[in-house]
Coordinates of C-alpha atoms in Angstrom, one line a residue:
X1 CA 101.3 97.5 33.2
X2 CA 103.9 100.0 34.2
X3 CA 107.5 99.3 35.4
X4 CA 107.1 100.9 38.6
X5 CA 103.6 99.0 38.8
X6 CA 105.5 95.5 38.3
X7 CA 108.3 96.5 40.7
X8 CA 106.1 97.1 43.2
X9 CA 104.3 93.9 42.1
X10 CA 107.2 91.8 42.0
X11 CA 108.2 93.1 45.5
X12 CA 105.3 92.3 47.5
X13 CA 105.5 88.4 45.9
X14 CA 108.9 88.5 46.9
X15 CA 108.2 90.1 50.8
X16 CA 105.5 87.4 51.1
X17 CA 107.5 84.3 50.2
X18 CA 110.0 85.5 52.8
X19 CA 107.7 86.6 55.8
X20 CA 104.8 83.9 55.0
X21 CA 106.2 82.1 58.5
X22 CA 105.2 85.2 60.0
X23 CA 101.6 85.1 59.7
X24 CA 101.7 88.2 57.1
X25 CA 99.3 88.3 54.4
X26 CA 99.8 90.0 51.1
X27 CA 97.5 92.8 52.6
X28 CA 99.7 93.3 55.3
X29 CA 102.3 94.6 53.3
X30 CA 102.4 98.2 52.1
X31 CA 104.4 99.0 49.3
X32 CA 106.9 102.1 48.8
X33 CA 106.7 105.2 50.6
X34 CA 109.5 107.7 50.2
X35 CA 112.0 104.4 50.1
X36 CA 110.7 103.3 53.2
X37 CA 108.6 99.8 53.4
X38 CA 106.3 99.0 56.3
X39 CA 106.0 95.4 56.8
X40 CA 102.1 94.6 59.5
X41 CA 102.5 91.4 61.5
X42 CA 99.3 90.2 63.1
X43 CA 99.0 88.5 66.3
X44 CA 96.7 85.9 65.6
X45 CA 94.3 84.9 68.6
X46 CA 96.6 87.1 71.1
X47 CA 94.6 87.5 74.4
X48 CA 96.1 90.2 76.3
X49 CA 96.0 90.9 79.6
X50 CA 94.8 94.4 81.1
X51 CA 98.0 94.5 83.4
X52 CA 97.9 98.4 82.3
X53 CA 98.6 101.0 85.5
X54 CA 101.8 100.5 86.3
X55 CA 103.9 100.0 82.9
X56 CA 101.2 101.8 80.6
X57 CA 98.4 100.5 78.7
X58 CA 98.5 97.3 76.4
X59 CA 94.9 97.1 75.4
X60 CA 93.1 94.4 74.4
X61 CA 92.5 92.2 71.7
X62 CA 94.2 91.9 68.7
X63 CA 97.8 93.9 68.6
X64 CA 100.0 94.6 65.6
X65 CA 103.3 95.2 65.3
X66 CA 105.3 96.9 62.9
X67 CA 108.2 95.3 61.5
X68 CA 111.4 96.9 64.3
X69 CA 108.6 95.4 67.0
X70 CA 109.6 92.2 65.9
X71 CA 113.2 92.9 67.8
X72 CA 112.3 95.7 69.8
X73 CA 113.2 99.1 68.6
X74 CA 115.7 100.4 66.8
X75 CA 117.6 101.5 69.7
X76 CA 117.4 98.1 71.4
X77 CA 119.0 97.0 67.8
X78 CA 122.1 98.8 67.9
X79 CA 123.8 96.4 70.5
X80 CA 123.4 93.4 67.7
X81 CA 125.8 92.3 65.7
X82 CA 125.1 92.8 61.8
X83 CA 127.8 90.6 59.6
X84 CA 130.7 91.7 62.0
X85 CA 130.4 95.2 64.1
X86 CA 134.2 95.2 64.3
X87 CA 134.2 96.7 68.3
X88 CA 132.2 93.8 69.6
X89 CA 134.6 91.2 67.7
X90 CA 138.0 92.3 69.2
X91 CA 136.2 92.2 72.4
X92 CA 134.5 89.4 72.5
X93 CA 136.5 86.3 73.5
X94 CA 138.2 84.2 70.9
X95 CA 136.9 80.8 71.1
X96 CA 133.3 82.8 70.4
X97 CA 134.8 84.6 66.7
X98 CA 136.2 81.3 65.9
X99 CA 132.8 79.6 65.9
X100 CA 130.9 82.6 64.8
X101 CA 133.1 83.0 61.8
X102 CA 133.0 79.5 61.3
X103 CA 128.9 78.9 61.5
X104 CA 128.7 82.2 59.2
X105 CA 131.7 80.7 56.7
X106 CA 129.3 77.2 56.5
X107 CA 125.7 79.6 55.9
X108 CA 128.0 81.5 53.0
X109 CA 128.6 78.5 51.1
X110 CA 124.7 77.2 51.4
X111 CA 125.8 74.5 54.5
X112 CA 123.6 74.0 57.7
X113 CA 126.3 74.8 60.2
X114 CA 125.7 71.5 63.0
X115 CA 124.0 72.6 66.0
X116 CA 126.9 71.2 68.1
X117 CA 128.3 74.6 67.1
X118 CA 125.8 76.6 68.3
X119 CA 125.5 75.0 71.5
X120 CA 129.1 75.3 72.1
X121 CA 129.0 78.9 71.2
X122 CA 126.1 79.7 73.6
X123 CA 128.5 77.7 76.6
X124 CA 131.6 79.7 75.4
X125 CA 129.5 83.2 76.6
X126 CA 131.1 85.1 78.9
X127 CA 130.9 88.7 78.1
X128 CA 127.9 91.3 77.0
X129 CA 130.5 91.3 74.0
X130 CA 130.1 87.6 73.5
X131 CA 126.3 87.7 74.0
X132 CA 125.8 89.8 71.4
X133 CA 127.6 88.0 68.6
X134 CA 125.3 84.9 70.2
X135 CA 122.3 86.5 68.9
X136 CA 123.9 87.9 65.6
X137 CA 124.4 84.3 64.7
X138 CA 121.0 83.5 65.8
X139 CA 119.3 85.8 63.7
X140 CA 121.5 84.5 60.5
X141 CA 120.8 81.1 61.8
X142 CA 117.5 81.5 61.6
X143 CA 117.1 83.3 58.2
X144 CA 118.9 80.6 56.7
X145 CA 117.0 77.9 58.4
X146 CA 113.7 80.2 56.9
X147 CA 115.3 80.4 53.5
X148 CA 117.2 77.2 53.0
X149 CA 115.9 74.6 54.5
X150 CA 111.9 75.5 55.1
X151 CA 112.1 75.4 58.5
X152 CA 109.8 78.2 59.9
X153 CA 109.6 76.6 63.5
X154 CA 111.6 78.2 66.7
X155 CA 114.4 76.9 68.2
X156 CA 113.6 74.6 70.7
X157 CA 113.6 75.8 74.7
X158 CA 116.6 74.3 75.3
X159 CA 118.9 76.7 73.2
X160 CA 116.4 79.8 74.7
X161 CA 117.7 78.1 78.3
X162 CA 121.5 78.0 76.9
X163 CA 121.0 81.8 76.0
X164 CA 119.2 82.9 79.5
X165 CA 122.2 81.1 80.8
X166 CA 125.1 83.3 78.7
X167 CA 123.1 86.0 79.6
X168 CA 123.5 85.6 83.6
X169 CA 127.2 84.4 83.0
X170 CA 127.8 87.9 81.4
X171 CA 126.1 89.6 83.3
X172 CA 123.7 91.1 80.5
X173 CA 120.4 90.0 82.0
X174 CA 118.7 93.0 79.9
X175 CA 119.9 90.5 76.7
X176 CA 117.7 87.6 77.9
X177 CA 114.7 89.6 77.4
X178 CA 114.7 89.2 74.1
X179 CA 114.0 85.6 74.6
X180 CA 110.7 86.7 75.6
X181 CA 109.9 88.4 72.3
X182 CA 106.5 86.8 70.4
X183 CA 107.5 87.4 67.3
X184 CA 111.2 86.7 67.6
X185 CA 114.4 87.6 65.1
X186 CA 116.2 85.4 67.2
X187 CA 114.1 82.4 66.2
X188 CA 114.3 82.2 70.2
X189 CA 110.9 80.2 72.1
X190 CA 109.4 82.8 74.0
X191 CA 108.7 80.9 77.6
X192 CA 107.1 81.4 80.8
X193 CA 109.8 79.3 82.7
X194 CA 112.7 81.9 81.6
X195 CA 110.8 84.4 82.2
X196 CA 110.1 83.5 86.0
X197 CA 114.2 82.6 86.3
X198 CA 114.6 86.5 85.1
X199 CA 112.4 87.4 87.5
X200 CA 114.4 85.5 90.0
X201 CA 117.4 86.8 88.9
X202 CA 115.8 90.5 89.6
X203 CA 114.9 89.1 92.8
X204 CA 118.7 88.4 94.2
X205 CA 119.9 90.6 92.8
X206 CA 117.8 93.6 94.0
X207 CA 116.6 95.1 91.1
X208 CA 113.4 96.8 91.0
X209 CA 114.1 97.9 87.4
X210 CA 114.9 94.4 85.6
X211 CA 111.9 93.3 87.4
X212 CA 109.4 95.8 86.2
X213 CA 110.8 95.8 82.5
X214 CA 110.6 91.9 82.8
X215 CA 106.7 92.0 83.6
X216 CA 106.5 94.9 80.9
X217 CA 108.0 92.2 78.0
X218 CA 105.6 89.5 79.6
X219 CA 102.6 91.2 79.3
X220 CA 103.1 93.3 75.9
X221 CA 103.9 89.3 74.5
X222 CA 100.6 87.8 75.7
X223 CA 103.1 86.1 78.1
X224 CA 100.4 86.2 81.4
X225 CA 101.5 86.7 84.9
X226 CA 100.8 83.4 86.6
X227 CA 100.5 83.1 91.2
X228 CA 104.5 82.1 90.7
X229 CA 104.9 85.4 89.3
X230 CA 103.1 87.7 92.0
X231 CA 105.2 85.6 94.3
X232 CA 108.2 86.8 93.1
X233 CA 107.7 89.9 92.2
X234 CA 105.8 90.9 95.3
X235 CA 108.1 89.5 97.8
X236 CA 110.5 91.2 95.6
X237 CA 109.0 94.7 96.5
X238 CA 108.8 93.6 99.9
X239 CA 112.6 93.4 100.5
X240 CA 113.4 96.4 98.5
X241 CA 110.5 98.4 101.1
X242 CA 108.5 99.6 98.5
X243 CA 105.3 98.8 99.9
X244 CA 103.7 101.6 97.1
X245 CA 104.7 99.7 94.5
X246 CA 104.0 96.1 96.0
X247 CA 100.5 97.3 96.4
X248 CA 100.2 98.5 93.2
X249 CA 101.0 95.5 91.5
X250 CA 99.1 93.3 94.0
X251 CA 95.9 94.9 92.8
X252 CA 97.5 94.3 88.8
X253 CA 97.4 90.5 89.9
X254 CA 94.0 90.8 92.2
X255 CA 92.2 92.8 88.8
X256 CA 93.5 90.4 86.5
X257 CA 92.3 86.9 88.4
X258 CA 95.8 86.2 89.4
X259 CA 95.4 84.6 93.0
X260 CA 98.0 85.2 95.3
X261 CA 99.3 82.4 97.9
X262 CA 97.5 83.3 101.3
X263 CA 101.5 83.9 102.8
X264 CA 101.1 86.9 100.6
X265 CA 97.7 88.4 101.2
X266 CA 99.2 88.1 104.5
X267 CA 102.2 90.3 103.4
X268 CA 100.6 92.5 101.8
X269 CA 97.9 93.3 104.5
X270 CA 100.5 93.4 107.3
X271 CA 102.5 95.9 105.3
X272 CA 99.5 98.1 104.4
X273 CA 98.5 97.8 108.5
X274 CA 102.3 99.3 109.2
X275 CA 102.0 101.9 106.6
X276 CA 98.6 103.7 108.7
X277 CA 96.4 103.1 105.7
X278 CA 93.2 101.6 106.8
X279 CA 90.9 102.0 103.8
X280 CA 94.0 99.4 101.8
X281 CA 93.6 97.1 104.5
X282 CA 89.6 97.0 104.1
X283 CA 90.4 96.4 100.7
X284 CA 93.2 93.8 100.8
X285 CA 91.0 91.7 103.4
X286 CA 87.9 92.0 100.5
X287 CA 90.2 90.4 98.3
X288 CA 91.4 87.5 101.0
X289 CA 87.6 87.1 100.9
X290 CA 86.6 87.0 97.8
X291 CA 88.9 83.9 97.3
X292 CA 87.6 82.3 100.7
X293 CA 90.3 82.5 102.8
X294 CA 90.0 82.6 106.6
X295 CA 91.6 84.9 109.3
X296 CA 95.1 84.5 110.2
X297 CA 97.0 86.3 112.7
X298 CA 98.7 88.4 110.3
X299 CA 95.4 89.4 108.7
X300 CA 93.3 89.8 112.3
X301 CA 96.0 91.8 114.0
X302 CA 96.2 94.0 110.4
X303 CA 92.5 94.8 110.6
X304 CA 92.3 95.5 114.3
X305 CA 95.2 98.3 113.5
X306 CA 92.6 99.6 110.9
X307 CA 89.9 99.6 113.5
X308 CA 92.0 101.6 116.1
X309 CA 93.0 103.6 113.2
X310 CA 89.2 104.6 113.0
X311 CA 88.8 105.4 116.3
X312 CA 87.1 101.6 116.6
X313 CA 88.4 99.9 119.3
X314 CA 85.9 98.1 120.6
X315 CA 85.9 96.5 116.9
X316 CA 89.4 95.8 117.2
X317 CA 89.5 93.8 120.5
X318 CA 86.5 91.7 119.3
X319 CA 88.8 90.5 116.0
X320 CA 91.8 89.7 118.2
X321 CA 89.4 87.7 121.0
X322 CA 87.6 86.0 118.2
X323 CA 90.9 84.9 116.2
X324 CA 92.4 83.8 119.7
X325 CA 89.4 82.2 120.4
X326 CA 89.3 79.9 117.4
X327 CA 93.0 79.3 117.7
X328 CA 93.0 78.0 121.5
X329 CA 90.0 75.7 120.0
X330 CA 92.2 74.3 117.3
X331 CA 95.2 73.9 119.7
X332 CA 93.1 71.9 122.0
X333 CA 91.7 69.9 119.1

């Protein structure tokens, strides 16, 4: 056998000791190619979610994701820390280098640093700056765990809510994403419950933009979109006016057999009345159907709009009297 034959043999044995918690098979590997390696990671029984018209489309099935996928791309890389970036340790605060250089001092000389460390590290966060040397530490952290001691599981939630929680502190909310990640460098717990308190966060704070690339990171990590979700999100879109994009995502949820709480059918069809657009409302009050809910007031006085709006007035008035109707009978009752 050739040298180059054995080096490239001798590599793959070695790449597949060292990504086997992974899922990656031997096959998954490719070997040399101009210098550069390309390491497959399959999902293994990922259903995805067809959540595909606003944010682009995920597809279904199984997905797989080159190596930089496993912490975003390379561009969403350069904010991490790699055995010091000098910038980010003189600004980071001090009490955060002194445990970061100590954890990284134990890992050097083949210790476990104790997790007491970690969590005081992650407490200590105060600044993008600090964040950042958070999830350096994590990703050595983890490698040693991987390499040293066997241990190919996550961290547990708890330390994912310690990070979401440096995150907010610093005001780097676009850091907690990672959490989210499915395959994770981090060794983080990707979890629905920090991924609704993002979305939360979005939603006091305004932003449109952290709440659309939150849902984006849900769904392209098999993370689904739950009736909490929509409620956020939606009511989200509602204080920020943009009725187009409430709608839009609305019908995401509606496609996708995510039903919405009847308070926001109602927002949703009372909105779409306001807007002039008829043919929405017909379609909004087919969803309210199709799950079996009755007439409100908000949905009766939304689809006599539509009626007027189509020159149906006599159609309109009956709604309304009906819907009065059957509320004086439940009054008296």
């Amino acid at each position: 056998m050739r040298r180059s034959e054995l080096m490239s043999k001798g590599l793959r044995l070695l790449l597949r000791s060292q990504f086997s918690h992974l899922g990656c098979r031997s096959a998954d590997i490719s070997g040399w190619n101009g210098g550069n390696l390309q390491l497959l990671v399959p999902c293994r029984n990922t259903q995805v979610s067809s959540f595909s018209s606003i944010w682009g489309s995920v597809g279904a099935g199984s997905l797989c994701f080159t190596q930089p996928m496993l912490a975003a791309s390379s561009k969403e890389q350069e904010g991490t820390i790699v055995d010091g970036n000098v910038e980010a340790m003189i600004q980071s605060s001090s009490e955060v280098q002194r445990i970061h250089g100590e954890m990284l001092a134990d890992m050097k000389q083949l210790k476990m640093p104790p997790m007491k460390k970690l969590t005081l590290l992650l407490q200590e966060c105060s600044t993008t700056e600090d964040v950042k040397l958070a999830l350096d530490i994590l990703t050595h952290l983890r490698s040693f765990r991987a390499a040293q001691c066997k241990q190919t599981r996550n961290f547990s939630e708890h330390l994912s809510e310690l990070l979401f929680q440096s995150c907010i502190r610093a005001k780097a909310p676009e850091h907690a994403l990672r959490i989210l990640w499915r395959h994770n460098v981090h060794g983080l717990t990707p979890d629905l419950g920090i991924a609704h308190k993002l979305l939360g966060y979005a939603k006091e704070q305004g932003d449109l933009a952290l709440m659309q690339q939150t849902l984006k990171t849900m769904v392209s990590n098999a993370i689904r979109p739950t009736t909490k979700t929509a409620d956020i999100v939606l009511r989200l879109c509602k204080e920020k006016g943009d009725i187009s994009l409430m709608l839009k995502l609305a019908k995401e949820f509606h496609v996708n057999g995510v039903k919405l709480h009847q308070a926001l059918y109602d927002i949703c069809i009372s909105s779409v009345a306001n807007t002039g657009n008829a043919k929405k409302v017909h379609e909004i009050q087919e969803w309210r159907h199709k799950f079996g809910l009755s007439h409100t007031t908000a949905s009766s006085f939304a689809l006599a709009k539509a009626f007027v709006m189509k020159k149906k007035p006599q159609k309109a008035a009956s709604i309304i009297y009906n819907h009065c109707r059957g509320l004086s009978r439940l009054l008296a009752g």
